[in-house]
C-alpha cells in the first residue's frame, strides 16, 4: 500500500489519556498532524502510584473532548481519517476498555477500519515516526512498568532479548524515592537529589552484571538502598543526595553491562548492518545520567543512539496512531470489532514469562 494514510489514535492503557491524528505519506514518512496528552499525575500522586479505578474514570471523563481536540488541532474531521487505532493492551484493564470501546464505536459509526494496537509496539516503532529509522534496530524500553531489550526486526516482528525478572527500572526509582521520603513520581525526584550527591559513597549492587543472558533485576538494588538508609538513620538531605547518586551510579553500571552485551549480540547477528542503532523509550529515558550512559555505550560500540523527544518517549497517542499506520501499510489487519483488550500482551509471543516481571508489568 503506497498511498497517503491518516489515522486517529487513542491511548488509555495507564495514567495518560491521549488522542492524536497522524499521517503517513506515500514514501512512508510520518507526520503528527494534531495530538493531545492529558496526564493524570495529580489524581494519583496522593496514593504514591497509579490507582486503576481512578485512572479508568479519568479516561472516561476526558477522552471525548481529547479526541475532538486532536482532530481540531489537525484540522480534520472523522470523515477525513482512513482508520482508527486504539491501544488494546498491555495495560490496566479498565483503562483499555474505556479507550478501545470508543475506538470501536467510531469505527462502527463511520465504517472505518479499526486497528487494535499493542502499546509496546507503539513504543517500539516511534523511532521510525521521528527518525525514519530502518529495521532492524535494538530498543531499550525503560518505564514504570517495563524494562526490556527488544530486537525490532519489522512491523509485528519482535524478539525480546531481555526483561526484568522483578521490578521495572522506573519502579525501582519510584520505590527508592518513596523510602527516602521523596515525592511521586520518584524518577525526577531521585535525579534532582542525586545532583548534589556523591555517587561513590555507597557501593550498591549491580544486579545481573556479567551474566550472559540479557535480563535485568532491580529488587536487590532497592533492598540495598533501604538497608543503607536504615543503617545511617536518621538520614539528612546530604545522605539522601548521596544515596540517590549512588543508586543512579549502580543503575548506570548495570545498564552499561546489560545494554553493552545487547549491542555485541546485535553486531554478531547482523554483521553487515551499516548503521546499527539503539533506541530508548519510556519515562526513565528522561534521566540525563541514563541518557549519557547509553550515549557512551553507543559511541564505544559505534551505534547510532536514537532518543525520541521526551513527549514521544512517554505514553502518548501519536505512537499508537503510527503503529496503526505501519500495520495498515503492511496489510496487517484491520481487527474485527469483537477484538478484546488484553491486559497482558507480550510483543514477542515466543518469549517466556519470567517470574516477577510484570507485577506492574502489564503496562509500559
Ligand atoms: O513511560 P512512563 O511515563 O509511564 C509508564 O510507566 O507508563 O514512565 C514513568 C516512569 C516512572 O517510574 C518515573 O519515575 C520514571 O518513569 N521517570 C524517571 C524520570 N522521569 C520519569 N526515572 C528516572 N529519572 C527521571 N528523570
Ligand atoms: Zn508506555
mmCIF file of N, CA and C and ligand atoms in Angstrom, residues 14 143-145 170-171 173-174 185-188 191 282-284 286-287 314-315 363-364, ligand 1:
data_model
loop_
_atom_site.group_PDB
_atom_site.id
_atom_site.type_symbol
_atom_site.label_atom_id
_atom_site.label_comp_id
_atom_site.label_asym_id
_atom_site.label_seq_id
_atom_site.Cartn_x
_atom_site.Cartn_y
_atom_site.Cartn_z
ATOM 1 N N UNK A 14 -2.672 3.420 30.684
ATOM 2 C CA UNK A 14 -2.189 3.635 32.054
ATOM 3 C C UNK A 14 -2.733 4.939 32.623
ATOM 4 N N UNK A 143 10.474 1.950 31.538
ATOM 5 C CA UNK A 143 9.382 2.769 32.045
ATOM 6 C C UNK A 143 9.030 2.323 33.457
ATOM 7 N N UNK A 144 7.869 2.789 33.929
ATOM 8 C CA UNK A 144 7.426 2.387 35.261
ATOM 9 C C UNK A 144 6.968 0.940 35.290
ATOM 10 N N UNK A 145 6.601 0.407 34.134
ATOM 11 C CA UNK A 145 6.068 -0.946 34.082
ATOM 12 C C UNK A 145 6.966 -1.959 33.392
ATOM 13 N N UNK A 170 11.841 1.987 36.298
ATOM 14 C CA UNK A 170 11.093 3.148 36.806
ATOM 15 C C UNK A 170 10.519 2.863 38.179
ATOM 16 N N UNK A 171 10.096 1.628 38.368
ATOM 17 C CA UNK A 171 9.547 1.200 39.650
ATOM 18 C C UNK A 171 10.630 1.284 40.733
ATOM 19 N N UNK A 173 13.179 3.332 40.741
ATOM 20 C CA UNK A 173 13.324 4.769 41.047
ATOM 21 C C UNK A 173 12.187 5.205 41.979
ATOM 22 N N UNK A 174 10.949 4.798 41.652
ATOM 23 C CA UNK A 174 9.797 5.229 42.445
ATOM 24 C C UNK A 174 9.874 4.697 43.878
ATOM 25 N N UNK A 185 6.071 11.296 41.024
ATOM 26 C CA UNK A 185 6.844 10.117 40.641
ATOM 27 C C UNK A 185 8.305 10.255 41.055
ATOM 28 N N UNK A 186 8.886 9.139 41.431
ATOM 29 C CA UNK A 186 10.187 9.171 42.070
ATOM 30 C C UNK A 186 11.367 9.472 41.172
ATOM 31 N N UNK A 187 11.269 9.096 39.900
ATOM 32 C CA UNK A 187 12.408 9.254 38.997
ATOM 33 C C UNK A 187 12.977 10.661 38.982
ATOM 34 N N UNK A 188 12.138 11.657 38.656
ATOM 35 C CA UNK A 188 12.659 13.020 38.611
ATOM 36 C C UNK A 188 13.179 13.478 39.971
ATOM 37 N N UNK A 191 16.582 11.922 40.567
ATOM 38 C CA UNK A 191 17.576 12.567 39.701
ATOM 39 C C UNK A 191 17.971 13.936 40.262
ATOM 40 N N UNK A 282 10.388 5.216 26.993
ATOM 41 C CA UNK A 282 9.869 5.057 28.351
ATOM 42 C C UNK A 282 10.312 6.219 29.232
ATOM 43 N N UNK A 283 9.586 6.428 30.325
ATOM 44 C CA UNK A 283 9.812 7.588 31.187
ATOM 45 C C UNK A 283 11.220 7.700 31.734
ATOM 46 N N UNK A 284 11.887 6.573 32.003
ATOM 47 C CA UNK A 284 13.229 6.630 32.579
ATOM 48 C C UNK A 284 14.224 7.220 31.581
ATOM 49 N N UNK A 286 14.052 9.901 30.404
ATOM 50 C CA UNK A 286 14.195 11.326 30.730
ATOM 51 C C UNK A 286 15.427 11.569 31.592
ATOM 52 N N UNK A 287 15.934 10.534 32.219
ATOM 53 C CA UNK A 287 17.047 10.686 33.161
ATOM 54 C C UNK A 287 18.346 10.986 32.411
ATOM 55 N N UNK A 314 7.465 9.010 26.485
ATOM 56 C CA UNK A 314 6.455 8.633 27.476
ATOM 57 C C UNK A 314 5.149 8.344 26.736
ATOM 58 N N UNK A 315 4.134 7.910 27.489
ATOM 59 C CA UNK A 315 2.907 7.456 26.834
ATOM 60 C C UNK A 315 2.201 8.579 26.083
ATOM 61 N N UNK A 363 1.874 -2.886 31.937
ATOM 62 C CA UNK A 363 1.909 -1.662 31.161
ATOM 63 C C UNK A 363 3.360 -1.261 30.911
ATOM 64 N N UNK A 364 3.507 -0.198 30.100
ATOM 65 C CA UNK A 364 4.860 0.272 29.857
ATOM 66 C C UNK A 364 4.938 1.746 30.070
HETATM 67 O O1 LIG B 1 6.791 5.694 30.468
HETATM 68 P P1 LIG B 1 6.283 6.393 31.675
HETATM 69 O O2 LIG B 1 5.994 7.863 31.584
HETATM 70 O O3 LIG B 1 4.970 5.759 32.208
HETATM 71 C C1 LIG B 1 4.692 4.452 32.425
HETATM 72 O O4 LIG B 1 5.451 3.740 33.105
HETATM 73 O O5 LIG B 1 3.639 4.083 31.935
HETATM 74 O O6 LIG B 1 7.334 6.122 32.831
HETATM 75 C C2 LIG B 1 7.126 6.562 34.132
HETATM 76 C C3 LIG B 1 8.319 6.131 34.937
HETATM 77 C C4 LIG B 1 8.156 6.373 36.426
HETATM 78 O O7 LIG B 1 8.568 5.218 37.110
HETATM 79 C C5 LIG B 1 9.073 7.547 36.677
HETATM 80 O O8 LIG B 1 9.597 7.589 37.996
HETATM 81 C C6 LIG B 1 10.155 7.326 35.656
HETATM 82 O O9 LIG B 1 9.468 6.864 34.508
HETATM 83 N N1 LIG B 1 10.876 8.570 35.371
HETATM 84 C C7 LIG B 1 12.183 8.751 35.631
HETATM 85 C C8 LIG B 1 12.463 10.099 35.302
HETATM 86 N N2 LIG B 1 11.323 10.674 34.837
HETATM 87 C C9 LIG B 1 10.359 9.717 34.887
HETATM 88 N N3 LIG B 1 13.103 7.908 36.105
HETATM 89 C C10 LIG B 1 14.362 8.401 36.275
HETATM 90 N N4 LIG B 1 14.703 9.683 36.010
HETATM 91 C C11 LIG B 1 13.805 10.556 35.517
HETATM 92 N N5 LIG B 1 14.165 11.821 35.274
#
